PDB file of C-alpha atoms and ligand atoms in Angstrom:
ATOM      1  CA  UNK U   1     190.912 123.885 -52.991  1.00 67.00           C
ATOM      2  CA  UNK U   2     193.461 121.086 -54.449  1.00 81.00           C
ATOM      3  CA  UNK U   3     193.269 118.428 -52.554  1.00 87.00           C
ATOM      4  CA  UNK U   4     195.401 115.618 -52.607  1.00 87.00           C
ATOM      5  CA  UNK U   5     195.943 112.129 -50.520  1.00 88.00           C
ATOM      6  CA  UNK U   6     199.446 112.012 -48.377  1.00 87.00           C
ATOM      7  CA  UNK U   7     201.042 108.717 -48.698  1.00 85.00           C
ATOM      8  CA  UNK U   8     203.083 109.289 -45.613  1.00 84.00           C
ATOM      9  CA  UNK U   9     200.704 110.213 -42.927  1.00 89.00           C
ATOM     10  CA  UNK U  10     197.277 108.628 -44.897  1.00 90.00           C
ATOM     11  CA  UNK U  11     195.790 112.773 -44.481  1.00 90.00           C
ATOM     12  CA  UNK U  12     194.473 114.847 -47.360  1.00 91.00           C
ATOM     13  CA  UNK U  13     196.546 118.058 -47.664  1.00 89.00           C
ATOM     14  CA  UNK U  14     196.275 121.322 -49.603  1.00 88.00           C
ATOM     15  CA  UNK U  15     198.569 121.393 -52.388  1.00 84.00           C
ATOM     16  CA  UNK U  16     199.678 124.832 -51.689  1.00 83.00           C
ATOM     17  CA  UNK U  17     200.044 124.101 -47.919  1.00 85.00           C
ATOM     18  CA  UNK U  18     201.715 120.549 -47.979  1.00 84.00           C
ATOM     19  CA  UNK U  19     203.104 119.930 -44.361  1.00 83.00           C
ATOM     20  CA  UNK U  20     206.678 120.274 -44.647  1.00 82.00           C
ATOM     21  CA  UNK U  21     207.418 116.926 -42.838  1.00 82.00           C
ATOM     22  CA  UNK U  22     205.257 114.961 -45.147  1.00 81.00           C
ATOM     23  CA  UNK U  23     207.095 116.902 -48.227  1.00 66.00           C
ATOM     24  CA  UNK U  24     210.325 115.632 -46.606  1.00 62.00           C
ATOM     25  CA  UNK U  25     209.304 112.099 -46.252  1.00 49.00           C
ATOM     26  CA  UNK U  26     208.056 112.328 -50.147  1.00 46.00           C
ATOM     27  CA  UNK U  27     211.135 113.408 -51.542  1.00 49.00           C
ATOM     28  CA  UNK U  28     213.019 111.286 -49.928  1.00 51.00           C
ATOM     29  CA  UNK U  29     211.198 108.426 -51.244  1.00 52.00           C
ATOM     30  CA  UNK U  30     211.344 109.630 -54.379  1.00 54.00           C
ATOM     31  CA  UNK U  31     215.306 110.107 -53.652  1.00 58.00           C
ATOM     32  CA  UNK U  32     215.621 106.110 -53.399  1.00 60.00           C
ATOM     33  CA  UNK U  33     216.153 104.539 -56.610  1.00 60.00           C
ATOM     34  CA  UNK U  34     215.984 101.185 -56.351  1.00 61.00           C
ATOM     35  CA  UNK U  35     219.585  99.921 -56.396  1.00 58.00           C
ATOM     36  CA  UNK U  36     221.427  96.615 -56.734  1.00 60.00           C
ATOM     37  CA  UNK U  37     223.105  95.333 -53.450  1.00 61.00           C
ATOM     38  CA  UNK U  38     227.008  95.284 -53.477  1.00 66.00           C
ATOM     39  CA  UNK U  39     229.500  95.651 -50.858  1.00 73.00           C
ATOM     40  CA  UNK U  40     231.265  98.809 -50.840  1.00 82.00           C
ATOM     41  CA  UNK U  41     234.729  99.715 -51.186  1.00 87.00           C
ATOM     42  CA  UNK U  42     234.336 101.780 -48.544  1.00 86.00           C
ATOM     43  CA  UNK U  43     234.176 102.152 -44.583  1.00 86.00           C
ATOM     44  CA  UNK U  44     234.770 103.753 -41.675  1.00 86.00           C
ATOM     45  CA  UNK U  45     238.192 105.358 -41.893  1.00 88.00           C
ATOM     46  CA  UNK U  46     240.165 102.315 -40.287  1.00 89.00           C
ATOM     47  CA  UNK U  47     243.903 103.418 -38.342  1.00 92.00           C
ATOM     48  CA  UNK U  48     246.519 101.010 -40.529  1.00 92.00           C
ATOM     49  CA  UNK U  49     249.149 100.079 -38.289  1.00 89.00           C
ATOM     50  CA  UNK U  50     251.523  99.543 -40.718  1.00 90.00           C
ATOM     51  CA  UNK U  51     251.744 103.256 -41.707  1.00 92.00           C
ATOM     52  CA  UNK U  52     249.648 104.965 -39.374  1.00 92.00           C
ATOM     53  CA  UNK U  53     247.451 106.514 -41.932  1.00 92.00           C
ATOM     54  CA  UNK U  54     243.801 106.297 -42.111  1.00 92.00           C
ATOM     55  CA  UNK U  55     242.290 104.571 -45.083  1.00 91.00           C
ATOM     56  CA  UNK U  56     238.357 104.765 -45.868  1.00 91.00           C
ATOM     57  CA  UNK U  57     238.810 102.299 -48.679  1.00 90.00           C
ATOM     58  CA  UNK U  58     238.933  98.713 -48.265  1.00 90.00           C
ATOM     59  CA  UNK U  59     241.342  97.828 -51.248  1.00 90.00           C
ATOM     60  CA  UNK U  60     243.960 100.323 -50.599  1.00 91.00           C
ATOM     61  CA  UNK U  61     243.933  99.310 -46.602  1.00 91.00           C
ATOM     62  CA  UNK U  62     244.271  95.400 -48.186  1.00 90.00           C
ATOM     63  CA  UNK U  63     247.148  97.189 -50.533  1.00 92.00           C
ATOM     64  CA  UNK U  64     249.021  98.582 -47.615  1.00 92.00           C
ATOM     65  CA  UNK U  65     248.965  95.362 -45.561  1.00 90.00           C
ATOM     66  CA  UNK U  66     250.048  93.106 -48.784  1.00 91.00           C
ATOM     67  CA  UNK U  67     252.936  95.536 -49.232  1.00 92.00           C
ATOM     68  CA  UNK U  68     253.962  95.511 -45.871  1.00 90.00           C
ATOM     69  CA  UNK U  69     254.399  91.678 -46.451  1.00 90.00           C
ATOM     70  CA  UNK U  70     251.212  90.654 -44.181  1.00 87.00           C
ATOM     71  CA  UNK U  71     247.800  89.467 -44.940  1.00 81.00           C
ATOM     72  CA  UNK U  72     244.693  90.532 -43.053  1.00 75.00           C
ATOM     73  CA  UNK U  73     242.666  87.579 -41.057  1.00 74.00           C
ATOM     74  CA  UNK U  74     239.423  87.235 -41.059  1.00 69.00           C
ATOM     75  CA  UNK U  75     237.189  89.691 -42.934  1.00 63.00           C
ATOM     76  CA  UNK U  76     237.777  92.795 -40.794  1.00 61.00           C
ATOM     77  CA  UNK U  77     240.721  94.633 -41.751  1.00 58.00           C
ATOM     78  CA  UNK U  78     240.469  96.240 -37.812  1.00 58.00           C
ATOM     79  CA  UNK U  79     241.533  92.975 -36.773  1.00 59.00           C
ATOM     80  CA  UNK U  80     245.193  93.292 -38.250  1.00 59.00           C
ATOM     81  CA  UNK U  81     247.199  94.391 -34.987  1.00 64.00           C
ATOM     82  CA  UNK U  82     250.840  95.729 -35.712  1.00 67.00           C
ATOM     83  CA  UNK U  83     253.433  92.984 -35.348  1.00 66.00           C
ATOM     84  CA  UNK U  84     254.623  91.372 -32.767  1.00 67.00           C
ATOM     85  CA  UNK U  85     258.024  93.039 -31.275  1.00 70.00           C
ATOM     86  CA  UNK U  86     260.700  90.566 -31.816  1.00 70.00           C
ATOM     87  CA  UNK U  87     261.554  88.268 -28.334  1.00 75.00           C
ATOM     88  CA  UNK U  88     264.161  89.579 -26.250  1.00 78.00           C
ATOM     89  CA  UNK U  89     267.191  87.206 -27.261  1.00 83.00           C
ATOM     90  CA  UNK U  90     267.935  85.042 -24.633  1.00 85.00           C
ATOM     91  CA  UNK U  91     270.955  83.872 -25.677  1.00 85.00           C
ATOM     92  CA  UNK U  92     272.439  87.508 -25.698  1.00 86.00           C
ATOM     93  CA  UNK U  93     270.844  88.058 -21.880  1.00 87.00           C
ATOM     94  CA  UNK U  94     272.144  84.586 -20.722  1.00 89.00           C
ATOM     95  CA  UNK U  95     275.903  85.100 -22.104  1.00 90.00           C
ATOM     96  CA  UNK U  96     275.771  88.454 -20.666  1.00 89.00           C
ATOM     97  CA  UNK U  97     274.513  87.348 -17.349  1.00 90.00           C
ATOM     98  CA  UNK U  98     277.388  84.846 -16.682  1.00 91.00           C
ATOM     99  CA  UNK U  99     280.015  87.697 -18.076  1.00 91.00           C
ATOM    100  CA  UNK U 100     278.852  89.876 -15.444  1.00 90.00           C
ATOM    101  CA  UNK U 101     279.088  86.463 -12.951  1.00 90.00           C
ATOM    102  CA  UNK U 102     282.353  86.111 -14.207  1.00 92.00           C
ATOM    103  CA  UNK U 103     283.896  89.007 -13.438  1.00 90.00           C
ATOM    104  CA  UNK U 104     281.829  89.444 -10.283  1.00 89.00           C
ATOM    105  CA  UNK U 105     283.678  85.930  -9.170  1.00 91.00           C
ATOM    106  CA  UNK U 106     287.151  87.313 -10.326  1.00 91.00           C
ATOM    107  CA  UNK U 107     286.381  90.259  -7.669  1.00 89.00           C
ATOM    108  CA  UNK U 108     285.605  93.144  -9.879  1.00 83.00           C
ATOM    109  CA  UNK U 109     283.524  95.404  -8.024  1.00 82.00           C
ATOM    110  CA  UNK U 110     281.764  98.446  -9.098  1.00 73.00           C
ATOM    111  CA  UNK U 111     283.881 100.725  -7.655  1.00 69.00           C
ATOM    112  CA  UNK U 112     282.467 103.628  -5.448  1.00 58.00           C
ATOM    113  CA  UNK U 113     280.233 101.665  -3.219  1.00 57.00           C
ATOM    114  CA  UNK U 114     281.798  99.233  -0.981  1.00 55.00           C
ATOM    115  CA  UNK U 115     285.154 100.886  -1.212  1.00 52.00           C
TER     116      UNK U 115
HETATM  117 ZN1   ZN N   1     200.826 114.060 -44.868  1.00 93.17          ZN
END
């Protein structure tokens, strides 16, 4: 009988009859090459709000937004939040306001409901 020492669980096992758990654990290991750390291109696919696509690359969602004429804040592209809808122009509601003042003071009535 072959005999040999289990890294993973500290047990001998039989060669021929090598838990399947501890084989598991073992190839991973041996799966994980030691790799420089770098920050990834990409994520999570992120919702762009520009296009309404879904990007799982970092530089093409920073593409988008540049193109679009905006620039992301902060370091979390989820952050950029579609732009903000143009203000109702006051002017426009004001001078319509006293138009409808106007006329109301002339004594232009809708007609149909007090006549
Ligand atoms: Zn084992």
């Amino acid at each position: 009988m072959r005999q040999r020492y289990c890294r993973m669980c500290g047990n001998w096992h039989e060669l021929e009859a090598w838990p399947i758990e501890c084989f598991k654990v073992t190839k991973a290991a041996s799966d994980t090459l030691p790799v420089p750390y770098f920050i990834s291109d990409t994520m999570e696919p992120t919702l762009h709000p520009l296009d309404q696509r879904h990007y799982t690359s970092k530089s093409t969602f920073e593409r988008i937004t540049r193109e679009g004429g905006y620039e992301t804040v902060g370091n979390d592209p989820a952050r950029l939040r579609p732009p903000p809808k143009p203000k109702a122009d006051k002017k426009a509601i004001k001078d319509s306001v006293q138009k409808a003042m106007a006329r109301f003071r002339r004594g232009e009535r809708v007609s149909g409901i007090n006549s």
